Short mmCIF file of C-alpha atoms in Angstrom, two decimals:
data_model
loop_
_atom_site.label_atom_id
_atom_site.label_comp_id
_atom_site.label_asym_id
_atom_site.label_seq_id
_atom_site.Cartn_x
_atom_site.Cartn_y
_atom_site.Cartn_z
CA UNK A 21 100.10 50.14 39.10
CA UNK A 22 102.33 53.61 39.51
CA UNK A 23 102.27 55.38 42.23
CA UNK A 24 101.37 58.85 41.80
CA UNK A 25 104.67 61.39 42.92
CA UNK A 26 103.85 64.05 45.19
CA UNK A 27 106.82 66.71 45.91
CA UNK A 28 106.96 69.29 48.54
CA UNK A 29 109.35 71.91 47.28
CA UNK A 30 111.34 73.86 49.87
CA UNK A 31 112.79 77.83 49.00
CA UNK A 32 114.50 79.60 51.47
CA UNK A 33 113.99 83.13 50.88
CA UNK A 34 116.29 85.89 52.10
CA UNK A 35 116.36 88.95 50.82
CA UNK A 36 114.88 88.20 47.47
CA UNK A 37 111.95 90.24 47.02
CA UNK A 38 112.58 90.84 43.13
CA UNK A 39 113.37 87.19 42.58
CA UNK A 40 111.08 85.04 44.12
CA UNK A 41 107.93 85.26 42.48
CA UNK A 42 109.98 83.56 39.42
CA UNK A 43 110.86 80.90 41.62
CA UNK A 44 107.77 80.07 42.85
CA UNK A 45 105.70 79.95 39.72
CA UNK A 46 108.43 77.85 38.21
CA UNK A 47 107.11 75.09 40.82
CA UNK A 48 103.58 75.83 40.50
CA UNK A 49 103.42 74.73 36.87
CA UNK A 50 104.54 71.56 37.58
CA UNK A 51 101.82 69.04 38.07
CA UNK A 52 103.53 66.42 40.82
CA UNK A 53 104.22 69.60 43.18
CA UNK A 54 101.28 69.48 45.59
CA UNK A 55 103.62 71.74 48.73
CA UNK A 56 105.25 74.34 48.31
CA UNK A 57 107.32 75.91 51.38
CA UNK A 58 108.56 79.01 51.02
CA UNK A 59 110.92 79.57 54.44
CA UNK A 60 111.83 83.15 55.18
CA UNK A 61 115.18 84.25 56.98
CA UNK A 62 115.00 86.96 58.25
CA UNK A 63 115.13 89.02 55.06
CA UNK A 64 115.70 92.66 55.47
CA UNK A 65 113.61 93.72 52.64
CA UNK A 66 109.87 93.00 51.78
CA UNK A 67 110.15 89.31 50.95
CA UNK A 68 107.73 88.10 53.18
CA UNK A 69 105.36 90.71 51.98
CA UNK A 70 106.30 89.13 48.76
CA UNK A 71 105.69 85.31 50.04
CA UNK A 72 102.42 86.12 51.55
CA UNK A 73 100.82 87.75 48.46
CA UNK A 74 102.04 84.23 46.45
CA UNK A 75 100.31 82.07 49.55
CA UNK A 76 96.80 83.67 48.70
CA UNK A 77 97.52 83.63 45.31
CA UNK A 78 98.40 79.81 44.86
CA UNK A 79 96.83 77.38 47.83
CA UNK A 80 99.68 75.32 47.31
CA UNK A 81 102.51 77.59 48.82
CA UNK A 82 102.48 78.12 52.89
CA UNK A 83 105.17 80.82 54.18
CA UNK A 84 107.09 79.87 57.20
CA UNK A 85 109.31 81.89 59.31
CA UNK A 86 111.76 81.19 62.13
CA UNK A 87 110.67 82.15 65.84
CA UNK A 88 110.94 85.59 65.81
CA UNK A 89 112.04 85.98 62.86
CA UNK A 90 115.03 85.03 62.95
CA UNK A 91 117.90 84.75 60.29
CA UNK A 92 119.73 81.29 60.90
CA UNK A 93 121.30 80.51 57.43
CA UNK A 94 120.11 78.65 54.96
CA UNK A 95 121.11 74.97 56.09
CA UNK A 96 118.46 75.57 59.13
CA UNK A 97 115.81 77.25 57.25
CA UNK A 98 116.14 73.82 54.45
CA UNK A 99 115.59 72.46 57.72
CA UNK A 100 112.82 73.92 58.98
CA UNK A 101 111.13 73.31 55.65
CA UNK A 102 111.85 69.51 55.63
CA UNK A 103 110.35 69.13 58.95
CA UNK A 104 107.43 70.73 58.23
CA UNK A 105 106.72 69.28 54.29
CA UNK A 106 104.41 67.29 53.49
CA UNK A 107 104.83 65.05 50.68
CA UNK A 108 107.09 62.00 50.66
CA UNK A 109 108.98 63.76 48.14
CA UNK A 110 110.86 66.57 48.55
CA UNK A 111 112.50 68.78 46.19
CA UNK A 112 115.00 72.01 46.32
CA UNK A 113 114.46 75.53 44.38
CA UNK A 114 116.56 78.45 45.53
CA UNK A 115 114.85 81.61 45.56
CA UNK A 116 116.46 82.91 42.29
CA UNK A 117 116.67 79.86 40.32
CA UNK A 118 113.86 78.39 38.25
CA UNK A 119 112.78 74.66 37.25
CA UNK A 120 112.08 74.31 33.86
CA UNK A 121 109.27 72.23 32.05
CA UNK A 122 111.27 69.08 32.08
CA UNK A 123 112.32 69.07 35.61
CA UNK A 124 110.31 66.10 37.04
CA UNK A 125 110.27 63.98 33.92
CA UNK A 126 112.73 61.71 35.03
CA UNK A 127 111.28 61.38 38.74
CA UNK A 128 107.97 60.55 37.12
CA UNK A 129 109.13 57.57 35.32
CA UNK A 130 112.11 56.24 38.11
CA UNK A 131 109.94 57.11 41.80
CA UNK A 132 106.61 55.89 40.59
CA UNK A 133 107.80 52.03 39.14
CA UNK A 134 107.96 50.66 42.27
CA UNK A 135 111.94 50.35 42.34
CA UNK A 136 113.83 50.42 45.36
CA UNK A 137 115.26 54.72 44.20
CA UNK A 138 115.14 57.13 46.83
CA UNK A 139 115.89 59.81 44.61
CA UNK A 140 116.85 61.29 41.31
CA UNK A 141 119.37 64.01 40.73
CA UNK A 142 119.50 66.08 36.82
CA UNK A 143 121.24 69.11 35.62
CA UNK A 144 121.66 72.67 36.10
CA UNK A 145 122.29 75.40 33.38
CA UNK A 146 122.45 78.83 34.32
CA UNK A 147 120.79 81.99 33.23
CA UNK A 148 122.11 85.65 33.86
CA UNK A 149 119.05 88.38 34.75
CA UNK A 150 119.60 91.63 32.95
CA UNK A 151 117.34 94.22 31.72
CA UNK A 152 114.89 92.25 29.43
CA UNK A 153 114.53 89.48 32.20
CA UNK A 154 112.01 87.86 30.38
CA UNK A 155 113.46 86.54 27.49
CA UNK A 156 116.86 86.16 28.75
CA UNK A 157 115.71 82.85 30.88
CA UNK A 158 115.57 80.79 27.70
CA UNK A 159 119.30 81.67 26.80
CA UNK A 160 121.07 79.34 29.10
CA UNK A 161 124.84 79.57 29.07
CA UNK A 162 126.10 76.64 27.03
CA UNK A 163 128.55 74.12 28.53
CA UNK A 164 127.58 75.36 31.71
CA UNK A 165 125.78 72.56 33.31
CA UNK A 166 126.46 71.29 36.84
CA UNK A 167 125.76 67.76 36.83
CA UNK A 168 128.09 64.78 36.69
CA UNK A 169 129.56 63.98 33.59
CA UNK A 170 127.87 60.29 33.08
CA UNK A 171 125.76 58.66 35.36
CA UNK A 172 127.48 56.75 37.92
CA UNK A 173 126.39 53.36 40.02
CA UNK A 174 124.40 54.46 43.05
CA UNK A 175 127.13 52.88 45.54
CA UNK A 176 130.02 55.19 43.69
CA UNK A 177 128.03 58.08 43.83
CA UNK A 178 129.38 58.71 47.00
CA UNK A 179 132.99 58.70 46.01
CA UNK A 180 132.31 60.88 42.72
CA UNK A 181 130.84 63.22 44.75
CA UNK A 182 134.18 63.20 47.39
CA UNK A 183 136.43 63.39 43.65
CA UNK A 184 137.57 60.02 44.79
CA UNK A 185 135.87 59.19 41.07
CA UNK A 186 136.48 62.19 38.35
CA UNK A 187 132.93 62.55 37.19
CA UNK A 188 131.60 65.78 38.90
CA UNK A 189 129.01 66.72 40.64
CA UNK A 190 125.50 68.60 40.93
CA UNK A 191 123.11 70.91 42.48
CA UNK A 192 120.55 70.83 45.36
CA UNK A 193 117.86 72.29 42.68
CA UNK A 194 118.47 69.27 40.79
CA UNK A 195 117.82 66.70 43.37
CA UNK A 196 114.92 65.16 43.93
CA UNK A 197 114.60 62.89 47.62
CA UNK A 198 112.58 60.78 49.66
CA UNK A 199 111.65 62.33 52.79
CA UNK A 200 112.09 59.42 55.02
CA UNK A 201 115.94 59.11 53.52
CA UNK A 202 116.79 62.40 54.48
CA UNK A 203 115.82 61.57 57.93
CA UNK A 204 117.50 58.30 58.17
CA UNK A 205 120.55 60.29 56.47
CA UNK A 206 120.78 63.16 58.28
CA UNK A 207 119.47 67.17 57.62
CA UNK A 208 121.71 70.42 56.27
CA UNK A 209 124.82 71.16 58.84
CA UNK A 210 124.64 74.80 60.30
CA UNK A 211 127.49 75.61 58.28
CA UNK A 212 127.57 78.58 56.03
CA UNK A 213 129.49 77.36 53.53
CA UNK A 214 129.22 73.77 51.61
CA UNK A 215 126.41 72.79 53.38
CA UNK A 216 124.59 71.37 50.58
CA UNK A 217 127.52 69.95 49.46
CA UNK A 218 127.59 67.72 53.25
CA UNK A 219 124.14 66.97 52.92
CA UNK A 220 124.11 65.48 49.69
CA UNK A 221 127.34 63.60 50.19
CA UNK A 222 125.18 61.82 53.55
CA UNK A 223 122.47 61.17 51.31
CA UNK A 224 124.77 59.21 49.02
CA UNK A 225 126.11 56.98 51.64
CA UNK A 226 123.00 56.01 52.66
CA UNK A 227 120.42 55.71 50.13
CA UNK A 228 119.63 54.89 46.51
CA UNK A 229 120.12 58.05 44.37
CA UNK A 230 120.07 57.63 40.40
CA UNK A 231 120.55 59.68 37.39
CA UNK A 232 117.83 61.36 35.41
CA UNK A 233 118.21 63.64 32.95
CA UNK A 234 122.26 64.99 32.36
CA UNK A 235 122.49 66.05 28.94
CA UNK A 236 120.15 69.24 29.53
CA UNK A 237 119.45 71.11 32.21
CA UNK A 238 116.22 70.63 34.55
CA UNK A 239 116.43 74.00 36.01
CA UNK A 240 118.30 77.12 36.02
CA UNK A 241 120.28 79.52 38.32
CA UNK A 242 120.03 82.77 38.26
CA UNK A 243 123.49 84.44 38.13
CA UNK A 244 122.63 88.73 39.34
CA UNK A 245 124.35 91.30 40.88
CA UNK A 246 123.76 90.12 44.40
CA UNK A 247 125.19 86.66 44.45
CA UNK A 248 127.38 87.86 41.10
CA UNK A 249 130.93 87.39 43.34
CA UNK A 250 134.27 86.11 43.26
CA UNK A 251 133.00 83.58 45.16
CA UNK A 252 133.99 82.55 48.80
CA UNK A 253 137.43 83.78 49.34
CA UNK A 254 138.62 82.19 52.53
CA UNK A 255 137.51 78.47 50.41
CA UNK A 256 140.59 76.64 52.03
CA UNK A 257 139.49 77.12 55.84
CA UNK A 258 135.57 76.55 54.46
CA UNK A 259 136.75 73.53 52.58
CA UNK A 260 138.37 72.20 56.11
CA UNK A 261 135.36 72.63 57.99
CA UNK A 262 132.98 70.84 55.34
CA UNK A 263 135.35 67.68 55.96
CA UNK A 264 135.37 68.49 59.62
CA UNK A 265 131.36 67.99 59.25
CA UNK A 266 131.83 65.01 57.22
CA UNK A 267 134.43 63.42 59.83
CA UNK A 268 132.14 64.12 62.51
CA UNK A 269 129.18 62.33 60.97
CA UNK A 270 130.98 59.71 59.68
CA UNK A 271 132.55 59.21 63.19
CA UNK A 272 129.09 59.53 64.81
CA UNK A 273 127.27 57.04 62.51
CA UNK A 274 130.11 54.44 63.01
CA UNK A 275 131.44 54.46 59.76
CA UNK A 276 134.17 51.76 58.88
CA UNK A 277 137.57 53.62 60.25
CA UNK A 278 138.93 53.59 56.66
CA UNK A 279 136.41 56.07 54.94
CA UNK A 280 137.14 58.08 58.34
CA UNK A 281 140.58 58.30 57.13
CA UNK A 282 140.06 58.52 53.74
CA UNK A 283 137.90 62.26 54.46
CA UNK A 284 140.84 63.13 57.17
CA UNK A 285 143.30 62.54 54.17
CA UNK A 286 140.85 64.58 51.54
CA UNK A 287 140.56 67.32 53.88
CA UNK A 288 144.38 67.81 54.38
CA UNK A 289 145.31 69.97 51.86
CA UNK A 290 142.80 72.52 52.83
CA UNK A 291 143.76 72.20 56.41
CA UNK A 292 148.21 73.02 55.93
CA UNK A 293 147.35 75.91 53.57
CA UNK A 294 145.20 77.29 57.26
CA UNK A 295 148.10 76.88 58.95
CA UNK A 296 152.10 78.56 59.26
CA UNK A 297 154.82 75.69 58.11
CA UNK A 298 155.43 75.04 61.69
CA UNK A 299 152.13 73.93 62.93
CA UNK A 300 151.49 72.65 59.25
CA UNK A 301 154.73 70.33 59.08
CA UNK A 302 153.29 69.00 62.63
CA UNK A 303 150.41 68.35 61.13
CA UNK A 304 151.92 66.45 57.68
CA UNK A 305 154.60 64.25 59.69
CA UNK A 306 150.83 63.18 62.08
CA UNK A 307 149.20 62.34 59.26
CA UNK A 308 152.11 60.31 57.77
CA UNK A 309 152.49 58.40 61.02
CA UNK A 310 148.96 57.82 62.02
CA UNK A 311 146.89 57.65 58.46
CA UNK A 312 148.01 54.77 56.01
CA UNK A 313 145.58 55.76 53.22
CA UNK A 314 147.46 59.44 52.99
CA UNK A 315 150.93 58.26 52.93
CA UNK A 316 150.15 55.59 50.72
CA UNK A 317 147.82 56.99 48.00
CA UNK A 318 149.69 59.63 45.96
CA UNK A 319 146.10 61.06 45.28
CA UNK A 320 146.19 62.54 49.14
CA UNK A 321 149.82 62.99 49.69
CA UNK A 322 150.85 64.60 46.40
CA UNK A 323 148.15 67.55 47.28
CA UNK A 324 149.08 67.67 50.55
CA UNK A 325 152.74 68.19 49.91
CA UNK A 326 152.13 70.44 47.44
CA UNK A 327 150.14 72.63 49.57
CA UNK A 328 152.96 72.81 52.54
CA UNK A 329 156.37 73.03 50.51
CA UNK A 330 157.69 74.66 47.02
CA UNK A 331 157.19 73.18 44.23
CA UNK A 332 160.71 72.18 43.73
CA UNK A 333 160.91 70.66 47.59
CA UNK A 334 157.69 68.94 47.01
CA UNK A 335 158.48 67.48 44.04
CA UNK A 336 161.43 65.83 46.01
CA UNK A 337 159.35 64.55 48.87
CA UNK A 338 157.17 63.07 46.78
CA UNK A 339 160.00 61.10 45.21
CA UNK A 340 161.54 60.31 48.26
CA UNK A 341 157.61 58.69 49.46
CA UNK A 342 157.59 56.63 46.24
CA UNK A 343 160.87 55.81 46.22
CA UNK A 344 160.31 54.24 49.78
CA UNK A 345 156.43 52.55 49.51
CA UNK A 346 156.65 51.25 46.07
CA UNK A 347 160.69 49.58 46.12
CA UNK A 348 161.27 48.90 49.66
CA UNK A 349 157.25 48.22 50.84
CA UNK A 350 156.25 47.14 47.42
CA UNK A 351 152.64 49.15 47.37
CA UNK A 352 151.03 49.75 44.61
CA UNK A 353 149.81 53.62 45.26
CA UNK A 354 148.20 54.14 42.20
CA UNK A 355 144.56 54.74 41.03
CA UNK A 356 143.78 50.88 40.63
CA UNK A 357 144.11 49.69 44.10
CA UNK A 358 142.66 52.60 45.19
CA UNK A 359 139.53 52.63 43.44
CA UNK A 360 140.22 48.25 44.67
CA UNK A 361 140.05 49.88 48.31
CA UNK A 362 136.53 51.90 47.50
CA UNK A 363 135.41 48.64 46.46
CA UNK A 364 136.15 46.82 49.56
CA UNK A 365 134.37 49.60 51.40
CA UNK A 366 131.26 49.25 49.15
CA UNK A 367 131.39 46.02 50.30
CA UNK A 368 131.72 46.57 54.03
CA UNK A 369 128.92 49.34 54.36
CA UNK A 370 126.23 46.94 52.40
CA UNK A 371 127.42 44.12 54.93
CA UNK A 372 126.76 46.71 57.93
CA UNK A 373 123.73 48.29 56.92
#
């Protein structure tokens, strides 16, 4: 016999006072959400005005608030909300995005036959709110999805999601999760940048996440004048920190040393183009001497040297690497035995956990 699926949604809210009622109706029309938690920051406008009217006007939706009312980003406030939900399941709606009809139709088929899935991730399309707001929801920019490209294995999810596999990625909105995994896994980083990204990358190492719908989207994000930007501009030092986070937890959970190098090696491009070419050649010949995944695999030390030198003087390092590894060591540093090497490691988590 199914189970029946139960989903506590969880919307931060900051400073979205014209957007949120959307949001939250979006959820209500879906029959498996029995929760939903809408989490206000701090918001400078009248969005918790906004969030209490929509708790007495749906029983389902409960407003919650930092002490004092604090603003703390919206890694904590996911936070707060996952701590306080519910359900078993939980699910993610930002404040101006929407689900659509079809959002839980895979989740209703996968989370209620029994299977050992802890969760289900979709699509996102996008929608762009203008002046006749709506009708402009059903025109969803085409060949805009975020979601991977083709469903992946649940124990190379991980490394499609770190681009050690090309297949993409996708959203929070579109992920659907087993409370208890997030706990065993871990909650959002207080980062402000990427820290969805961290959290679902955790998830992926350590639990059972499989595709559901990919060919249309399950939801939408709203694309407006406030969140409308060039997006974040200092992305190299952001990008460092995110595998900072990812270093740390993999460090702190006692993660084989390899995948420990592997992020250090990821994250090095981000990391020399934060630093002068002093400090940043330092930093290259450490890596070289202490990391044998980045001097091995051209996939990390081809970005890396092309983010410290010219092209023209990283074009010859590069040679002179390969020149040395593959006739003198005889390594093979292409794609093959390193996608051989994430196999191993597959291997050597399911052994340790």
């Amino acid at each position: 016999m199914k189970e029946e699926l139960r989903i506590s949604v969880i919307i931060p809210v900051y400073n979205a006072a014209e957007y949120v009622q959307r949001a939250v109706e979006s959820a209500v029309a879906q029959e498996v959400v029995k929760e939903i938690l809408l989490i206000d920051d701090g918001s400078k406008d009248n969005s918790l005005e906004v969030c209490n009217r929509l708790a007495q006007q749906y029983p389902v939706v409960k407003v919650l608030r930092h002490p004092n009312g604090e603003n703390r980003g919206s890694g904590p406030t996911r936070n707060l909300g996952i701590e306080q939900a519910s359900e078993p399941f939980i699910a993610f709606l930002d404040s101006d995005d929407v689900y659509l009809p079809n959002r839980f139709d895979a989740e209703k088929k996968v989370l209620t036959a029994g299977a050992d899935v802890d969760g289900v991730y979709g699509a996102l399309g996008v929608f762009h709110f203008g002046k006749n707001q709506h009708s402009d929801i059903k025109q969803f920019k085409e060949g805009s999805l975020t979601t991977l490209r083709c469903a992946v294995e649940p124990q190379e999810l991980k490394w499609a999601l770190l681009d050690f596999i090309p297949a993409g990625s996708f959203s929070i909105d579109a992920l659907t999760i087993k409370k208890s995994a997030i706990l065993k896994c871990g909650m959002f980083p207080a980062l402000k940048w990427h820290q969805d990204t961290v959290f679902i990358i955790k998830l992926a190492f350590g639990s059972k996440i499989v595709a559901g719908i990919l060919d249309e989207p399950v939801g939408l994000r709203g694309v407006h004048d406030n969140n409308n930007t060039a997006g974040n501009k200092r992305i190299n030092y952001t990008r460092e920190q995110m595998y900072h986070e990812l270093i740390r937890w993999a460090t702190s959970m006692q993660m084989p040393k390899a995948i420990v190098q592997l992020l250090r090696a990821k994250q090095m491009p981000f990391a020399l183009r934060n630093r002068n070419k002093l400090s940043g050649l330092f930093l290259f010949i450490k890596e070289i001497l202490t990391n044998k995944y980045f001097r091995r695999y051209s996939y990390f030390f081809n970005a890396a040297s092309d983010a410290l030198f010219s092209k023209q003087l990283s074009q010859l390092v590069i040679r002179l690497k390969e020149a040395y590894y593959v006739r003198i060591k005889r390594w093979n540093t292409d794609n093959t035995s390193f996608h051989t090497l994430l196999q191993q490691l597959n291997q050597q988590l399911l052994t340790k956990h």
